[in-house]
Amino acid sequence: MKKPLLTAAASLFGLVFVMSPIAHLQAAELKVLAGGSMTGPLNELASQFERGSGHKLVIHFDSTPNLIKLATSAPFDIGVVPVDVFKNAEAKARFVPGPTTDIARVGYGVAVRAGAPKPDVSTPDALKKTLLDAASIAYLPASAAGAYVSSVFERLGIGEAMKPKTKPQTATADIAKAVAKGDAELGVFLINVLMAPGVEIAGPFPAELQNDLVFTAASAADTKEAEAAKAFIAYLKTPAAVAVIKAKGMEPG
């Protein structure tokens, strides 16, 4: 079977998967808390799920610290969030007990403005030199991914040296934009976030420094739309959803 036909079949399977188990349910509006780095795949998957199920998703994308605040202070139905959210006991208590469902994972890399020379980031020493040579870098320090980037700077022994070079961003999408506009020489963050117009990936972090950030899903303990919430989480594991997750630069599960 040709690839377009496979893709179409996968999408059809995903929609059928959604529609069959919940066709008898009344349409619900689901409030979803999600990691900012899941914006690309979740926006596309949300529209597919809504068409197939009749439910409506209202998704709030944010950084890990803000997601923890929201999970502990505001009503919601589902979280598709970095696993770090569940390391906060108060936030974890707002979700249904038991294991969560891993949806996607992605590693870290470095990006440059489109057309610029790509620096060497293939070894820890090469990455260290590239970072020290850069005039400026953009990332989102106030996030789980940003915290990991900062920890890599510390492991390389350049934590203090990077502070005056840092151009902190307030949203994941702003990282690539800053590089594309020339406001920052390098973007350092999750690879899927750096896959954006106007920038090119110089390379992933070397294996010794690489780490996957995992996004996991669970229903809120007090949701009044438990069945619809379960259906959306199940949809995120279908072949159609997996295809979108991969296309957006992430790995499923």
PDB file of C-alpha atoms in Angstrom:
ATOM      1  CA  MET A   1       0.000   0.000   0.000  1.00  0.00           C
ATOM      2  CA  LYS A   2       1.327   3.424  -0.873  1.00  0.00           C
ATOM      3  CA  LYS A   3       2.225   5.832   1.937  1.00  0.00           C
ATOM      4  CA  PRO A   4      -0.693   8.278   1.349  1.00  0.00           C
ATOM      5  CA  LEU A   5      -3.102   5.366   1.562  1.00  0.00           C
ATOM      6  CA  LEU A   6      -1.458   4.170   4.771  1.00  0.00           C
ATOM      7  CA  THR A   7      -1.754   7.635   6.266  1.00  0.00           C
ATOM      8  CA  ALA A   8      -5.397   7.881   5.277  1.00  0.00           C
ATOM      9  CA  ALA A   9      -6.085   4.440   6.697  1.00  0.00           C
ATOM     10  CA  ALA A  10      -4.401   5.354   9.963  1.00  0.00           C
ATOM     11  CA  SER A  11      -6.426   8.555  10.242  1.00  0.00           C
ATOM     12  CA  LEU A  12      -9.669   6.723   9.485  1.00  0.00           C
ATOM     13  CA  PHE A  13      -8.806   4.082  12.071  1.00  0.00           C
ATOM     14  CA  GLY A  14      -8.181   6.782  14.649  1.00  0.00           C
ATOM     15  CA  LEU A  15     -11.485   8.507  13.971  1.00  0.00           C
ATOM     16  CA  VAL A  16     -13.398   5.244  14.064  1.00  0.00           C
ATOM     17  CA  PHE A  17     -11.653   4.427  17.348  1.00  0.00           C
ATOM     18  CA  VAL A  18     -12.883   7.683  18.821  1.00  0.00           C
ATOM     19  CA  MET A  19     -16.400   7.542  17.466  1.00  0.00           C
ATOM     20  CA  SER A  20     -17.296   3.934  18.237  1.00  0.00           C
ATOM     21  CA  PRO A  21     -16.908   3.795  22.039  1.00  0.00           C
ATOM     22  CA  ILE A  22     -18.401   7.224  22.745  1.00  0.00           C
ATOM     23  CA  ALA A  23     -21.009   7.688  20.061  1.00  0.00           C
ATOM     24  CA  HIS A  24     -23.669   7.224  22.723  1.00  0.00           C
ATOM     25  CA  LEU A  25     -22.245   9.903  25.009  1.00  0.00           C
ATOM     26  CA  GLN A  26     -23.538  13.458  25.175  1.00  0.00           C
ATOM     27  CA  ALA A  27     -21.061  15.957  23.764  1.00  0.00           C
ATOM     28  CA  ALA A  28     -18.816  17.365  26.480  1.00  0.00           C
ATOM     29  CA  GLU A  29     -16.477  20.321  26.813  1.00  0.00           C
ATOM     30  CA  LEU A  30     -13.149  19.186  28.208  1.00  0.00           C
ATOM     31  CA  LYS A  31     -10.720  21.557  29.866  1.00  0.00           C
ATOM     32  CA  VAL A  32      -7.193  20.346  29.119  1.00  0.00           C
ATOM     33  CA  LEU A  33      -3.949  21.441  30.778  1.00  0.00           C
ATOM     34  CA  ALA A  34      -0.974  20.808  28.488  1.00  0.00           C
ATOM     35  CA  GLY A  35       2.741  21.412  28.292  1.00  0.00           C
ATOM     36  CA  GLY A  36       3.660  24.262  25.960  1.00  0.00           C
ATOM     37  CA  SER A  37       5.920  21.998  23.925  1.00  0.00           C
ATOM     38  CA  MET A  38       2.878  19.869  23.028  1.00  0.00           C
ATOM     39  CA  THR A  39       1.189  22.805  21.242  1.00  0.00           C
ATOM     40  CA  GLY A  40       1.864  21.576  17.690  1.00  0.00           C
ATOM     41  CA  PRO A  41       0.665  17.986  17.989  1.00  0.00           C
ATOM     42  CA  LEU A  42      -2.214  18.661  20.377  1.00  0.00           C
ATOM     43  CA  ASN A  43      -3.723  21.443  18.307  1.00  0.00           C
ATOM     44  CA  GLU A  44      -3.857  19.134  15.294  1.00  0.00           C
ATOM     45  CA  LEU A  45      -5.070  16.130  17.273  1.00  0.00           C
ATOM     46  CA  ALA A  46      -7.700  18.183  19.075  1.00  0.00           C
ATOM     47  CA  SER A  47      -9.405  19.132  15.820  1.00  0.00           C
ATOM     48  CA  GLN A  48      -9.399  15.502  14.668  1.00  0.00           C
ATOM     49  CA  PHE A  49     -10.821  14.310  17.979  1.00  0.00           C
ATOM     50  CA  GLU A  50     -13.512  16.982  17.987  1.00  0.00           C
ATOM     51  CA  ARG A  51     -14.634  16.079  14.469  1.00  0.00           C
ATOM     52  CA  GLY A  52     -14.802  12.387  15.275  1.00  0.00           C
ATOM     53  CA  SER A  53     -16.339  12.576  18.754  1.00  0.00           C
ATOM     54  CA  GLY A  54     -18.479  15.701  18.898  1.00  0.00           C
ATOM     55  CA  HIS A  55     -16.698  16.794  22.074  1.00  0.00           C
ATOM     56  CA  LYS A  56     -15.003  20.181  22.392  1.00  0.00           C
ATOM     57  CA  LEU A  57     -11.526  20.647  23.826  1.00  0.00           C
ATOM     58  CA  VAL A  58     -10.398  23.853  25.507  1.00  0.00           C
ATOM     59  CA  ILE A  59      -6.620  23.524  25.865  1.00  0.00           C
ATOM     60  CA  HIS A  60      -4.427  25.735  28.016  1.00  0.00           C
ATOM     61  CA  PHE A  61      -0.738  25.398  27.146  1.00  0.00           C
ATOM     62  CA  ASP A  62       1.784  26.516  29.729  1.00  0.00           C
ATOM     63  CA  SER A  63       5.125  25.915  31.442  1.00  0.00           C
ATOM     64  CA  THR A  64       5.515  23.327  34.200  1.00  0.00           C
ATOM     65  CA  PRO A  65       5.516  25.805  37.126  1.00  0.00           C
ATOM     66  CA  ASN A  66       2.330  27.425  35.838  1.00  0.00           C
ATOM     67  CA  LEU A  67       0.702  24.051  35.137  1.00  0.00           C
ATOM     68  CA  ILE A  68       1.347  23.056  38.741  1.00  0.00           C
ATOM     69  CA  LYS A  69      -0.293  26.277  39.938  1.00  0.00           C
ATOM     70  CA  LEU A  70      -3.300  25.722  37.683  1.00  0.00           C
ATOM     71  CA  ALA A  71      -3.667  22.055  38.604  1.00  0.00           C
ATOM     72  CA  THR A  72      -3.800  22.978  42.266  1.00  0.00           C
ATOM     73  CA  SER A  73      -6.101  25.975  41.953  1.00  0.00           C
ATOM     74  CA  ALA A  74      -8.441  25.697  38.973  1.00  0.00           C
ATOM     75  CA  PRO A  75     -10.931  23.146  37.597  1.00  0.00           C
ATOM     76  CA  PHE A  76      -9.814  20.963  34.683  1.00  0.00           C
ATOM     77  CA  ASP A  77     -10.657  17.588  33.154  1.00  0.00           C
ATOM     78  CA  ILE A  78      -7.398  16.254  31.673  1.00  0.00           C
ATOM     79  CA  GLY A  79      -3.702  16.918  31.904  1.00  0.00           C
ATOM     80  CA  VAL A  80      -1.219  16.171  29.100  1.00  0.00           C
ATOM     81  CA  VAL A  81       1.777  17.495  30.943  1.00  0.00           C
ATOM     82  CA  PRO A  82       5.476  16.976  31.617  1.00  0.00           C
ATOM     83  CA  VAL A  83       6.038  14.196  34.150  1.00  0.00           C
ATOM     84  CA  ASP A  84       7.567  16.837  36.409  1.00  0.00           C
ATOM     85  CA  VAL A  85       4.054  18.052  37.225  1.00  0.00           C
ATOM     86  CA  PHE A  86       3.430  14.745  38.995  1.00  0.00           C
ATOM     87  CA  LYS A  87       6.519  15.248  41.156  1.00  0.00           C
ATOM     88  CA  ASN A  88       4.541  17.923  42.979  1.00  0.00           C
ATOM     89  CA  ALA A  89       2.451  16.103  45.591  1.00  0.00           C
ATOM     90  CA  GLU A  90      -0.342  18.681  45.650  1.00  0.00           C
ATOM     91  CA  ALA A  91      -0.690  18.664  41.860  1.00  0.00           C
ATOM     92  CA  LYS A  92      -0.527  14.864  41.671  1.00  0.00           C
ATOM     93  CA  ALA A  93      -3.375  14.626  44.171  1.00  0.00           C
ATOM     94  CA  ARG A  94      -5.672  16.460  41.721  1.00  0.00           C
ATOM     95  CA  PHE A  95      -5.444  13.573  39.225  1.00  0.00           C
ATOM     96  CA  VAL A  96      -7.041  10.141  39.387  1.00  0.00           C
ATOM     97  CA  PRO A  97      -4.898   7.728  41.413  1.00  0.00           C
ATOM     98  CA  GLY A  98      -2.798   5.161  39.590  1.00  0.00           C
ATOM     99  CA  PRO A  99      -0.433   5.143  36.636  1.00  0.00           C
ATOM    100  CA  THR A 100      -0.529   7.857  34.001  1.00  0.00           C
ATOM    101  CA  THR A 101      -0.435   7.296  30.218  1.00  0.00           C
ATOM    102  CA  ASP A 102       2.763   8.404  28.487  1.00  0.00           C
ATOM    103  CA  ILE A 103       1.880  10.202  25.249  1.00  0.00           C
ATOM    104  CA  ALA A 104       5.104  11.609  23.799  1.00  0.00           C
ATOM    105  CA  ARG A 105       8.769  12.190  24.481  1.00  0.00           C
ATOM    106  CA  VAL A 106      11.424  14.391  22.922  1.00  0.00           C
ATOM    107  CA  GLY A 107      15.093  15.225  23.417  1.00  0.00           C
ATOM    108  CA  TYR A 108      17.071  18.454  23.338  1.00  0.00           C
ATOM    109  CA  GLY A 109      19.010  20.220  20.628  1.00  0.00           C
ATOM    110  CA  VAL A 110      20.449  23.458  19.298  1.00  0.00           C
ATOM    111  CA  ALA A 111      19.073  25.593  16.471  1.00  0.00           C
ATOM    112  CA  VAL A 112      20.475  28.429  14.377  1.00  0.00           C
ATOM    113  CA  ARG A 113      18.936  30.964  12.030  1.00  0.00           C
ATOM    114  CA  ALA A 114      18.128  29.442   8.627  1.00  0.00           C
ATOM    115  CA  GLY A 115      21.156  29.696   6.343  1.00  0.00           C
ATOM    116  CA  ALA A 116      23.657  30.342   9.153  1.00  0.00           C
ATOM    117  CA  PRO A 117      26.638  28.004   9.620  1.00  0.00           C
ATOM    118  CA  LYS A 118      25.763  25.058  11.841  1.00  0.00           C
ATOM    119  CA  PRO A 119      28.128  24.774  14.805  1.00  0.00           C
ATOM    120  CA  ASP A 120      29.431  21.469  16.123  1.00  0.00           C
ATOM    121  CA  VAL A 121      27.395  20.131  19.057  1.00  0.00           C
ATOM    122  CA  SER A 122      28.268  16.456  18.615  1.00  0.00           C
ATOM    123  CA  THR A 123      30.325  16.038  21.814  1.00  0.00           C
ATOM    124  CA  PRO A 124      30.173  17.661  25.258  1.00  0.00           C
ATOM    125  CA  ASP A 125      33.358  19.621  24.540  1.00  0.00           C
ATOM    126  CA  ALA A 126      32.054  20.760  21.149  1.00  0.00           C
ATOM    127  CA  LEU A 127      28.712  21.823  22.648  1.00  0.00           C
ATOM    128  CA  LYS A 128      30.528  23.693  25.421  1.00  0.00           C
ATOM    129  CA  LYS A 129      32.674  25.580  22.909  1.00  0.00           C
ATOM    130  CA  THR A 130      29.663  26.396  20.732  1.00  0.00           C
ATOM    131  CA  LEU A 131      27.750  27.781  23.693  1.00  0.00           C
ATOM    132  CA  LEU A 132      30.698  29.833  24.935  1.00  0.00           C
ATOM    133  CA  ASP A 133      31.366  31.198  21.444  1.00  0.00           C
ATOM    134  CA  ALA A 134      27.744  32.238  20.905  1.00  0.00           C
ATOM    135  CA  ALA A 135      26.866  35.886  21.438  1.00  0.00           C
ATOM    136  CA  SER A 136      23.422  35.002  22.763  1.00  0.00           C
ATOM    137  CA  ILE A 137      21.061  32.079  23.318  1.00  0.00           C
ATOM    138  CA  ALA A 138      17.296  31.805  23.629  1.00  0.00           C
ATOM    139  CA  TYR A 139      15.399  29.314  25.769  1.00  0.00           C
ATOM    140  CA  LEU A 140      12.608  29.200  28.326  1.00  0.00           C
ATOM    141  CA  PRO A 141      14.243  28.928  31.768  1.00  0.00           C
ATOM    142  CA  ALA A 142      10.936  28.837  33.660  1.00  0.00           C
ATOM    143  CA  SER A 143       9.913  25.374  32.459  1.00  0.00           C
ATOM    144  CA  ALA A 144      10.829  21.746  33.011  1.00  0.00           C
ATOM    145  CA  ALA A 145      12.757  21.704  29.748  1.00  0.00           C
ATOM    146  CA  GLY A 146      14.441  24.998  30.593  1.00  0.00           C
ATOM    147  CA  ALA A 147      15.495  23.660  33.964  1.00  0.00           C
ATOM    148  CA  TYR A 148      17.165  20.736  32.216  1.00  0.00           C
ATOM    149  CA  VAL A 149      18.980  23.059  29.783  1.00  0.00           C
ATOM    150  CA  SER A 150      20.235  25.067  32.763  1.00  0.00           C
ATOM    151  CA  SER A 151      21.434  21.862  34.422  1.00  0.00           C
ATOM    152  CA  VAL A 152      23.412  20.988  31.282  1.00  0.00           C
ATOM    153  CA  PHE A 153      25.118  24.384  31.441  1.00  0.00           C
ATOM    154  CA  GLU A 154      26.082  23.587  35.017  1.00  0.00           C
ATOM    155  CA  ARG A 155      27.353  20.119  34.089  1.00  0.00           C
ATOM    156  CA  LEU A 156      29.532  21.711  31.416  1.00  0.00           C
ATOM    157  CA  GLY A 157      30.870  24.157  33.989  1.00  0.00           C
ATOM    158  CA  ILE A 158      29.525  27.215  32.149  1.00  0.00           C
ATOM    159  CA  GLY A 159      26.464  28.096  34.197  1.00  0.00           C
ATOM    160  CA  GLU A 160      27.728  31.543  35.211  1.00  0.00           C
ATOM    161  CA  ALA A 161      29.167  32.273  31.768  1.00  0.00           C
ATOM    162  CA  MET A 162      25.779  31.632  30.120  1.00  0.00           C
ATOM    163  CA  LYS A 163      23.769  34.024  32.288  1.00  0.00           C
ATOM    164  CA  PRO A 164      24.724  37.247  30.471  1.00  0.00           C
ATOM    165  CA  LYS A 165      24.227  35.508  27.099  1.00  0.00           C
ATOM    166  CA  THR A 166      20.720  34.293  27.879  1.00  0.00           C
ATOM    167  CA  LYS A 167      17.689  35.819  26.195  1.00  0.00           C
ATOM    168  CA  PRO A 168      14.871  34.359  28.324  1.00  0.00           C
ATOM    169  CA  GLN A 169      11.615  33.696  26.498  1.00  0.00           C
ATOM    170  CA  THR A 170       8.146  33.483  28.015  1.00  0.00           C
ATOM    171  CA  ALA A 171       6.580  30.993  25.588  1.00  0.00           C
ATOM    172  CA  THR A 172       7.991  28.000  23.733  1.00  0.00           C
ATOM    173  CA  ALA A 173       7.098  29.396  20.305  1.00  0.00           C
ATOM    174  CA  ASP A 174       9.110  32.539  21.036  1.00  0.00           C
ATOM    175  CA  ILE A 175      12.401  30.616  21.181  1.00  0.00           C
ATOM    176  CA  ALA A 176      12.547  29.835  17.460  1.00  0.00           C
ATOM    177  CA  LYS A 177      11.128  33.269  16.619  1.00  0.00           C
ATOM    178  CA  ALA A 178      13.951  34.967  18.518  1.00  0.00           C
ATOM    179  CA  VAL A 179      16.524  32.987  16.542  1.00  0.00           C
ATOM    180  CA  ALA A 180      14.769  33.544  13.213  1.00  0.00           C
ATOM    181  CA  LYS A 181      14.662  37.309  13.813  1.00  0.00           C
ATOM    182  CA  GLY A 182      18.320  37.438  14.840  1.00  0.00           C
ATOM    183  CA  ASP A 183      17.545  38.415  18.425  1.00  0.00           C
ATOM    184  CA  ALA A 184      19.471  35.348  19.592  1.00  0.00           C
ATOM    185  CA  GLU A 185      22.272  33.454  17.861  1.00  0.00           C
ATOM    186  CA  LEU A 186      21.245  30.034  19.177  1.00  0.00           C
ATOM    187  CA  GLY A 187      18.056  28.390  20.353  1.00  0.00           C
ATOM    188  CA  VAL A 188      18.582  25.667  22.948  1.00  0.00           C
ATOM    189  CA  PHE A 189      15.531  23.615  23.860  1.00  0.00           C
ATOM    190  CA  LEU A 190      13.411  20.592  22.963  1.00  0.00           C
ATOM    191  CA  ILE A 191      13.996  19.627  19.337  1.00  0.00           C
ATOM    192  CA  ASN A 192      10.337  19.682  18.311  1.00  0.00           C
ATOM    193  CA  VAL A 193       9.997  23.270  19.548  1.00  0.00           C
ATOM    194  CA  LEU A 194      13.031  24.276  17.473  1.00  0.00           C
ATOM    195  CA  MET A 195      11.518  22.802  14.289  1.00  0.00           C
ATOM    196  CA  ALA A 196       9.996  26.063  13.083  1.00  0.00           C
ATOM    197  CA  PRO A 197      10.116  28.463  10.133  1.00  0.00           C
ATOM    198  CA  GLY A 198      13.272  30.533   9.875  1.00  0.00           C
ATOM    199  CA  VAL A 199      15.491  28.222  11.894  1.00  0.00           C
ATOM    200  CA  GLU A 200      17.435  25.010  11.315  1.00  0.00           C
ATOM    201  CA  ILE A 201      18.538  22.316  13.743  1.00  0.00           C
ATOM    202  CA  ALA A 202      22.309  22.351  14.241  1.00  0.00           C
ATOM    203  CA  GLY A 203      22.059  19.011  16.009  1.00  0.00           C
ATOM    204  CA  PRO A 204      20.817  17.189  19.090  1.00  0.00           C
ATOM    205  CA  PHE A 205      22.640  17.267  22.393  1.00  0.00           C
ATOM    206  CA  PRO A 206      25.423  14.666  22.515  1.00  0.00           C
ATOM    207  CA  ALA A 207      24.396  11.309  23.950  1.00  0.00           C
ATOM    208  CA  GLU A 208      26.191  11.953  27.241  1.00  0.00           C
ATOM    209  CA  LEU A 209      23.991  15.002  27.865  1.00  0.00           C
ATOM    210  CA  GLN A 210      20.792  13.943  26.142  1.00  0.00           C
ATOM    211  CA  ASN A 211      17.580  13.349  28.044  1.00  0.00           C
ATOM    212  CA  ASP A 212      13.978  12.813  26.963  1.00  0.00           C
ATOM    213  CA  LEU A 213      11.236  14.966  28.420  1.00  0.00           C
ATOM    214  CA  VAL A 214       8.136  12.784  28.741  1.00  0.00           C
ATOM    215  CA  PHE A 215       4.600  14.145  28.452  1.00  0.00           C
ATOM    216  CA  THR A 216       2.052  12.025  30.252  1.00  0.00           C
ATOM    217  CA  ALA A 217      -1.735  12.133  30.507  1.00  0.00           C
ATOM    218  CA  ALA A 218      -4.317  11.557  33.202  1.00  0.00           C
ATOM    219  CA  SER A 219      -7.866  12.614  34.021  1.00  0.00           C
ATOM    220  CA  ALA A 220      -8.646  14.976  36.865  1.00  0.00           C
ATOM    221  CA  ALA A 221      -9.922  13.208  39.953  1.00  0.00           C
ATOM    222  CA  ASP A 222     -13.009  15.421  40.135  1.00  0.00           C
ATOM    223  CA  THR A 223     -13.884  15.665  36.442  1.00  0.00           C
ATOM    224  CA  LYS A 224     -17.555  15.337  35.640  1.00  0.00           C
ATOM    225  CA  GLU A 225     -16.657  14.144  32.116  1.00  0.00           C
ATOM    226  CA  ALA A 226     -14.676  11.043  33.019  1.00  0.00           C
ATOM    227  CA  GLU A 227     -15.731   8.920  30.031  1.00  0.00           C
ATOM    228  CA  ALA A 228     -15.034  11.640  27.491  1.00  0.00           C
ATOM    229  CA  ALA A 229     -11.684  12.337  29.181  1.00  0.00           C
ATOM    230  CA  LYS A 230     -10.743   8.660  28.977  1.00  0.00           C
ATOM    231  CA  ALA A 231     -11.745   8.616  25.316  1.00  0.00           C
ATOM    232  CA  PHE A 232      -9.440  11.528  24.493  1.00  0.00           C
ATOM    233  CA  ILE A 233      -6.493   9.936  26.304  1.00  0.00           C
ATOM    234  CA  ALA A 234      -7.173   6.664  24.471  1.00  0.00           C
ATOM    235  CA  TYR A 235      -7.287   8.558  21.167  1.00  0.00           C
ATOM    236  CA  LEU A 236      -3.812   9.960  21.830  1.00  0.00           C
ATOM    237  CA  LYS A 237      -2.497   6.384  21.644  1.00  0.00           C
ATOM    238  CA  THR A 238      -4.112   5.474  18.297  1.00  0.00           C
ATOM    239  CA  PRO A 239      -2.105   5.059  15.060  1.00  0.00           C
ATOM    240  CA  ALA A 240      -3.558   8.332  13.748  1.00  0.00           C
ATOM    241  CA  ALA A 241      -2.340  10.235  16.808  1.00  0.00           C
ATOM    242  CA  VAL A 242       1.056   8.523  16.787  1.00  0.00           C
ATOM    243  CA  ALA A 243       1.536   9.594  13.156  1.00  0.00           C
ATOM    244  CA  VAL A 244       0.914  13.236  14.070  1.00  0.00           C
ATOM    245  CA  ILE A 245       3.211  13.068  17.100  1.00  0.00           C
ATOM    246  CA  LYS A 246       6.041  11.721  14.934  1.00  0.00           C
ATOM    247  CA  ALA A 247       5.429  14.300  12.220  1.00  0.00           C
ATOM    248  CA  LYS A 248       5.804  17.035  14.829  1.00  0.00           C
ATOM    249  CA  GLY A 249       9.289  15.867  15.828  1.00  0.00           C
ATOM    250  CA  MET A 250       8.403  13.792  18.887  1.00  0.00           C
ATOM    251  CA  GLU A 251       8.376  10.087  19.696  1.00  0.00           C
ATOM    252  CA  PRO A 252       5.226   8.391  20.971  1.00  0.00           C
ATOM    253  CA  GLY A 253       4.971   7.052  24.506  1.00  0.00           C
TER     254      GLY A 253
END
